[in-house]
Short mmCIF file of C-alpha atoms in Angstrom, two decimals:
data_model
loop_
_atom_site.label_atom_id
_atom_site.label_comp_id
_atom_site.label_asym_id
_atom_site.label_seq_id
_atom_site.Cartn_x
_atom_site.Cartn_y
_atom_site.Cartn_z
CA ASP A 242 -5.85 6.72 10.28
CA LEU A 243 -2.87 4.71 11.51
CA GLU A 244 -3.51 1.90 13.96
CA LYS A 245 -0.98 1.35 16.75
CA VAL A 246 0.96 -1.82 15.95
CA PRO A 247 3.37 -2.74 18.77
CA GLY A 248 6.99 -2.38 17.63
CA ILE A 249 5.97 -1.22 14.16
CA SER A 250 3.84 1.91 14.15
CA PRO A 251 2.94 4.63 16.67
CA GLY A 252 -0.71 5.12 15.68
CA GLY A 253 -2.45 8.42 14.94
CA ILE A 254 -4.09 10.45 12.19
CA GLY A 255 -2.20 12.13 9.37
CA THR A 256 -2.59 13.67 5.95
CA GLY A 257 -0.73 13.17 2.70
CA ARG A 258 -0.75 13.79 -1.00
CA GLN A 259 -0.80 11.19 -3.74
CA VAL A 260 -0.26 11.95 -7.42
CA VAL A 261 -1.44 9.23 -9.81
CA ARG A 262 -0.86 9.32 -13.55
CA LEU A 263 -0.78 6.89 -16.48
CA GLY A 264 2.58 5.35 -17.26
CA PRO A 265 4.20 4.84 -20.68
CA GLY A 266 1.68 3.76 -23.31
CA GLY A 267 -1.14 3.95 -20.78
CA VAL A 268 -0.56 0.35 -19.65
CA SER A 269 0.58 1.15 -16.11
CA VAL A 270 -0.19 3.61 -13.33
CA ILE A 271 2.56 5.65 -11.66
CA ILE A 272 1.95 6.60 -8.02
CA ASP A 273 3.87 9.16 -5.96
CA TYR A 274 2.95 9.50 -2.28
CA GLU A 275 4.13 11.95 0.35
CA ALA A 276 2.90 12.08 3.95
CA MET A 277 2.43 15.66 5.12
CA SER A 278 1.41 15.33 8.77
CA GLY A 279 0.95 12.71 11.46
CA PRO A 280 3.13 9.88 12.72
CA PHE A 281 4.78 9.22 9.33
CA ARG A 282 5.05 12.82 8.13
CA ASP A 283 8.51 12.10 6.64
CA TYR A 284 7.33 9.12 4.57
CA SER A 285 7.43 9.20 0.77
CA GLY A 286 7.23 6.54 -1.89
CA HIS A 287 7.08 5.90 -5.64
CA GLY A 288 5.15 3.02 -7.15
CA ILE A 289 4.16 1.52 -10.48
CA LEU A 290 1.01 -0.61 -10.84
CA SER A 291 0.40 -2.77 -13.89
CA TRP A 292 -1.69 -5.74 -15.04
CA GLU A 293 0.35 -8.78 -16.13
CA PRO A 294 -1.89 -10.50 -18.74
CA GLY A 295 0.24 -13.64 -19.11
CA GLU A 296 0.15 -14.35 -15.37
CA LYS A 297 -3.30 -12.82 -14.82
CA ILE A 298 -2.11 -10.81 -11.81
CA TYR A 299 -1.55 -7.22 -10.84
CA ARG A 300 1.98 -6.29 -9.89
CA VAL A 301 3.00 -3.22 -7.88
CA VAL A 302 6.65 -2.19 -7.57
CA TRP A 303 7.23 0.22 -4.69
CA ALA A 304 10.29 2.13 -3.45
CA GLN A 305 10.10 4.18 -0.27
CA ASN A 306 12.36 6.31 1.86
CA VAL A 307 11.93 4.47 5.18
CA THR A 308 13.36 1.07 4.22
CA PRO A 309 15.99 0.20 1.61
CA GLY A 310 15.11 -1.96 -1.36
CA ILE A 311 12.07 -2.39 -3.54
CA SER A 312 8.91 -4.26 -2.62
CA ILE A 313 7.16 -6.21 -5.35
CA GLU A 314 3.50 -6.82 -4.61
CA THR A 315 1.34 -9.27 -6.51
CA GLY A 316 -2.41 -9.33 -6.39
CA LYS A 317 -5.77 -10.05 -7.90
CA MET A 318 -9.36 -8.93 -7.67
CA GLU A 319 -11.31 -10.42 -4.75
CA ASP A 320 -14.96 -9.48 -4.22
CA GLY A 321 -14.51 -6.29 -6.28
CA ASN A 322 -11.38 -5.19 -4.36
CA LEU A 323 -7.77 -5.28 -5.52
CA VAL A 324 -5.84 -7.32 -2.93
CA THR A 325 -2.03 -7.33 -3.08
CA SER A 326 0.67 -8.73 -0.81
CA TYR A 327 4.44 -8.98 -0.41
CA GLU A 328 7.01 -10.13 2.14
CA ILE A 329 9.23 -7.66 3.96
CA MET A 330 11.91 -7.60 6.66
CA GLU A 331 11.37 -4.54 8.83
CA HIS A 332 12.16 -3.71 12.45
CA GLY A 333 14.04 -7.02 12.74
CA GLU A 334 11.04 -9.16 11.83
CA LYS A 335 9.89 -10.83 8.63
CA TYR A 336 6.22 -10.57 7.80
CA THR A 337 3.76 -10.27 4.94
CA VAL A 338 2.14 -6.96 4.06
CA ARG A 339 -1.40 -7.17 2.67
CA ASN A 340 -3.05 -4.19 0.95
CA ILE A 341 -6.74 -3.99 0.10
CA TYR A 342 -7.84 -1.30 -2.38
CA SER A 343 -11.60 -0.92 -1.89
CA ASP A 344 -14.51 1.49 -2.39
CA ARG A 345 -13.04 2.46 -5.76
CA THR A 346 -14.79 5.24 -7.71
CA PRO A 347 -13.50 7.57 -10.45
CA ASN A 348 -12.72 10.12 -7.70
CA SER A 349 -11.68 8.10 -4.64
CA TYR A 350 -10.63 4.80 -3.09
CA THR A 351 -9.69 3.35 0.29
CA LEU A 352 -6.42 1.52 1.00
CA THR A 353 -6.35 -0.71 4.08
CA ASN A 354 -2.96 -2.12 5.06
CA TYR A 355 -2.35 -5.20 7.23
CA TYR A 356 0.73 -6.91 8.65
CA VAL A 357 0.57 -10.71 8.74
CA ASP A 358 3.10 -12.32 11.08
CA LEU A 359 4.73 -15.74 10.60
CA ARG A 360 1.90 -17.38 12.58
CA GLY A 361 -0.69 -15.93 10.17
CA LYS A 362 -2.03 -13.32 12.58
CA GLN A 363 -3.30 -10.33 10.58
CA ILE A 364 -2.95 -6.90 12.23
CA LYS A 365 -4.55 -3.82 10.69
CA ASN A 366 -1.89 -1.12 10.33
CA LEU A 367 -3.55 1.76 8.52
CA THR A 368 -6.51 2.96 6.53
CA MET A 369 -6.02 5.65 3.88
CA LYS A 370 -9.02 7.33 2.31
CA LEU A 371 -7.90 8.98 -0.90
CA ARG A 372 -10.01 11.43 -2.88
CA LYS A 373 -9.44 13.46 -6.01
CA ARG A 374 -8.89 17.18 -5.53
#
């Protein structure tokens, strides 16, 4: 479910496929995502999630086909949810992206994505409900 964010996203409902597997040595998680229908049906991305014990943070490295470069998210657990964020320049504007991974079970989780502008205004962009097939 993609919210309409002026100048950023068109809004609408779509479907996609995410493949998640353990990385080398079982100390990271590799994520491949591909949108299959909806407003971002051409979107795909590849990510790696890992815990950084020395810094006591989670780090997610993400490459996607819609913007050049690599985003590096950092995060921590807040109220039982993994909350990550990173800065990005997209559509001519700089803002912070905030991701909340919630409702986690062995077979599903919810990802809610927000844009935070330079004034600190948080705008919900999308909600993805992922479930194991």
